[in-house]
Amino acid sequence: MTKPSLLVSACLLGQPVRHDGGDKFLAHKALERWRGEGRLVSICPELAGGLPVPRPPAEIDTGFSGGDVLADRAAVRDHQGRDLSDAFIGGAMAAVDLAKEKGCAFALLKESSPSCGVLTIHAGHFDGTKSPGQGVTAALLRRHGVAVFSDEQIDDLIILMDS
């Protein structure tokens, strides 16, 4: 039986795709093993949605989450108030399409991102505060049956990926 692939936020794999041109490399033995097994599928939803690097930081409107953006009840905005929702939704759709194409049953995403946050997102104030919620990509992947985990939950993911 073939083991499932894992969709991974590109920044966690060391790719310089974050808004500031940096990465959030996650050094972990399990990731290295899965890479060696050819099971990792990398994506940055924000780049897939057409946003450049570098780019202004973006956050979901205060009090809302990724599901609200998908339902057109809230927006993802940069610090100047520009609505970037279309790019975030487009990137989320690209992530879902890639997950389906590559047989990804699971996703490992960067916590607190307006795209990839699984348990928390930045609160919309651009001051570093966070609130419970999920990013646009995490919400859409879940709707399509992909089990999402944050980089802070990798130990839980290992159990499922290796079973």
Coordinates of C-alpha atoms in Angstrom, one line a residue:
M1 CA 0.0 0.0 0.0
T2 CA 1.3 3.4 -1.0
K3 CA 1.7 5.9 1.9
P4 CA 0.1 9.3 1.5
S5 CA 1.9 12.4 0.4
L6 CA 2.2 15.5 2.5
L7 CA 1.4 19.0 1.3
V8 CA 3.9 21.4 3.1
S9 CA 4.1 25.1 3.4
A10 CA 7.1 26.0 1.3
C11 CA 8.5 28.3 4.0
L12 CA 8.8 25.3 6.3
L13 CA 11.0 23.6 3.8
G14 CA 13.4 26.6 3.7
Q15 CA 12.1 28.3 0.6
P16 CA 12.4 32.2 0.9
V17 CA 8.7 32.8 0.1
R18 CA 7.4 34.7 3.2
H19 CA 6.2 38.3 2.9
D20 CA 9.6 39.6 4.1
G21 CA 11.6 37.3 1.7
G22 CA 12.5 34.9 4.5
D23 CA 11.6 31.3 5.4
K24 CA 10.5 29.5 8.6
F25 CA 12.7 26.3 8.0
L26 CA 11.5 23.5 10.2
A27 CA 14.4 21.1 10.9
H28 CA 12.8 17.7 11.7
K29 CA 14.0 14.1 11.2
A30 CA 10.5 13.1 10.0
L31 CA 10.4 15.8 7.3
E32 CA 13.8 14.7 6.1
R33 CA 12.7 11.1 6.0
W34 CA 9.5 11.9 4.1
R35 CA 11.5 14.0 1.7
G36 CA 13.8 11.1 1.0
E37 CA 10.7 8.9 0.4
G38 CA 9.4 11.4 -2.1
R39 CA 6.3 12.2 -0.1
L40 CA 6.6 16.0 0.2
V41 CA 4.7 18.3 -2.0
S42 CA 5.6 22.0 -1.5
I43 CA 3.4 25.0 -2.0
C44 CA 3.2 28.7 -0.9
P45 CA -0.4 29.5 -1.4
E46 CA 0.3 33.2 -1.4
L47 CA 2.7 32.9 -4.3
A48 CA 0.4 30.5 -6.0
G49 CA -2.3 33.2 -5.7
G50 CA 0.0 35.7 -7.5
L51 CA 1.5 37.7 -4.7
P52 CA 5.2 38.7 -5.0
V53 CA 8.2 38.3 -2.7
P54 CA 8.7 40.5 -0.8
R55 CA 5.2 41.8 -0.2
P56 CA 3.5 43.8 2.6
P57 CA 2.3 41.6 5.5
A58 CA -1.4 40.7 5.4
E59 CA -3.9 39.7 8.1
I60 CA -7.6 38.7 8.1
D61 CA -10.1 41.3 9.3
T62 CA -10.3 41.4 13.1
G63 CA -12.6 38.9 14.6
F64 CA -12.8 36.7 11.5
S65 CA -11.1 33.7 10.1
G66 CA -10.3 32.0 6.8
G67 CA -13.8 30.4 6.5
D68 CA -15.2 33.9 6.7
V69 CA -13.0 35.1 3.8
L70 CA -14.1 32.1 1.7
A71 CA -17.8 33.0 2.5
D72 CA -17.1 36.7 1.6
R73 CA -17.9 37.9 5.1
A74 CA -14.3 39.2 5.7
A75 CA -11.2 40.1 3.8
V76 CA -7.5 39.6 3.9
R77 CA -5.8 43.0 3.9
D78 CA -2.3 44.4 3.9
H79 CA -1.3 47.0 6.4
Q80 CA -2.5 49.8 4.1
G81 CA -6.0 48.3 3.9
R82 CA -5.8 46.8 0.4
D83 CA -8.0 43.8 -0.1
L84 CA -5.9 40.8 -1.1
S85 CA -8.7 38.2 -0.6
D86 CA -8.8 37.1 -4.3
A87 CA -5.1 36.2 -4.2
F88 CA -5.5 34.3 -0.9
I89 CA -8.5 32.4 -2.2
G90 CA -6.8 31.7 -5.5
G91 CA -3.8 30.3 -3.7
A92 CA -6.0 28.2 -1.4
M93 CA -7.7 26.7 -4.5
A94 CA -4.3 26.0 -6.1
A95 CA -3.3 24.2 -2.8
V96 CA -6.5 22.1 -2.9
D97 CA -5.9 21.2 -6.6
L98 CA -2.3 20.3 -5.9
A99 CA -3.2 18.2 -2.9
K100 CA -5.8 16.2 -5.0
E101 CA -3.4 15.8 -7.9
K102 CA -0.5 14.5 -5.7
G103 CA -2.7 12.4 -3.4
C104 CA -2.0 14.4 -0.2
A105 CA -4.2 13.2 2.6
F106 CA -2.4 15.5 5.0
A107 CA -1.0 19.1 5.1
L108 CA 1.7 20.6 7.3
L109 CA 1.2 24.4 7.4
K110 CA 2.8 27.4 9.0
E111 CA 0.9 28.4 12.2
S112 CA -0.5 32.0 12.4
S113 CA -0.4 32.7 8.7
P114 CA -3.5 34.3 7.1
S115 CA -3.1 31.4 4.5
C116 CA -1.8 28.5 6.5
G117 CA -2.8 29.1 10.2
V118 CA -4.3 26.0 11.6
L119 CA -5.1 26.9 15.2
T120 CA -4.3 30.6 15.3
I121 CA -4.0 33.6 12.9
H122 CA -2.7 37.1 13.4
A123 CA -5.6 39.1 14.9
G124 CA -5.9 41.8 12.2
H125 CA -4.2 44.6 14.2
F126 CA -0.7 44.3 12.6
D127 CA 0.8 44.4 16.1
G128 CA 1.8 40.7 16.6
T129 CA -1.3 39.7 18.5
K130 CA -2.9 36.4 17.6
S131 CA -6.4 35.0 17.9
P132 CA -7.9 31.5 17.5
G133 CA -8.8 30.8 13.9
Q134 CA -7.5 29.3 10.7
G135 CA -6.1 30.7 7.5
V136 CA -7.8 30.7 4.1
T137 CA -5.9 27.7 2.8
A138 CA -6.2 25.7 6.0
A139 CA -10.0 26.2 5.9
L140 CA -10.4 25.2 2.2
L141 CA -8.1 22.2 2.6
R142 CA -10.2 21.0 5.5
R143 CA -13.4 21.4 3.5
H144 CA -11.9 19.2 0.8
G145 CA -11.0 16.4 3.3
V146 CA -7.3 17.1 3.8
A147 CA -6.3 16.8 7.5
V148 CA -4.3 19.9 8.3
F149 CA -1.6 20.2 11.0
S150 CA 0.5 23.2 12.0
D151 CA 4.3 23.1 12.4
E152 CA 3.6 23.0 16.1
Q153 CA 1.7 19.7 15.7
I154 CA 4.2 17.7 13.8
D155 CA 4.4 15.0 16.5
D156 CA 0.7 14.3 16.0
L157 CA 1.2 14.2 12.2
I158 CA 4.0 11.7 12.4
I159 CA 1.7 9.1 13.9
L160 CA -0.7 9.4 11.0
M161 CA 1.9 9.7 8.2
D162 CA 3.8 6.6 9.4
S163 CA 0.8 4.3 10.2

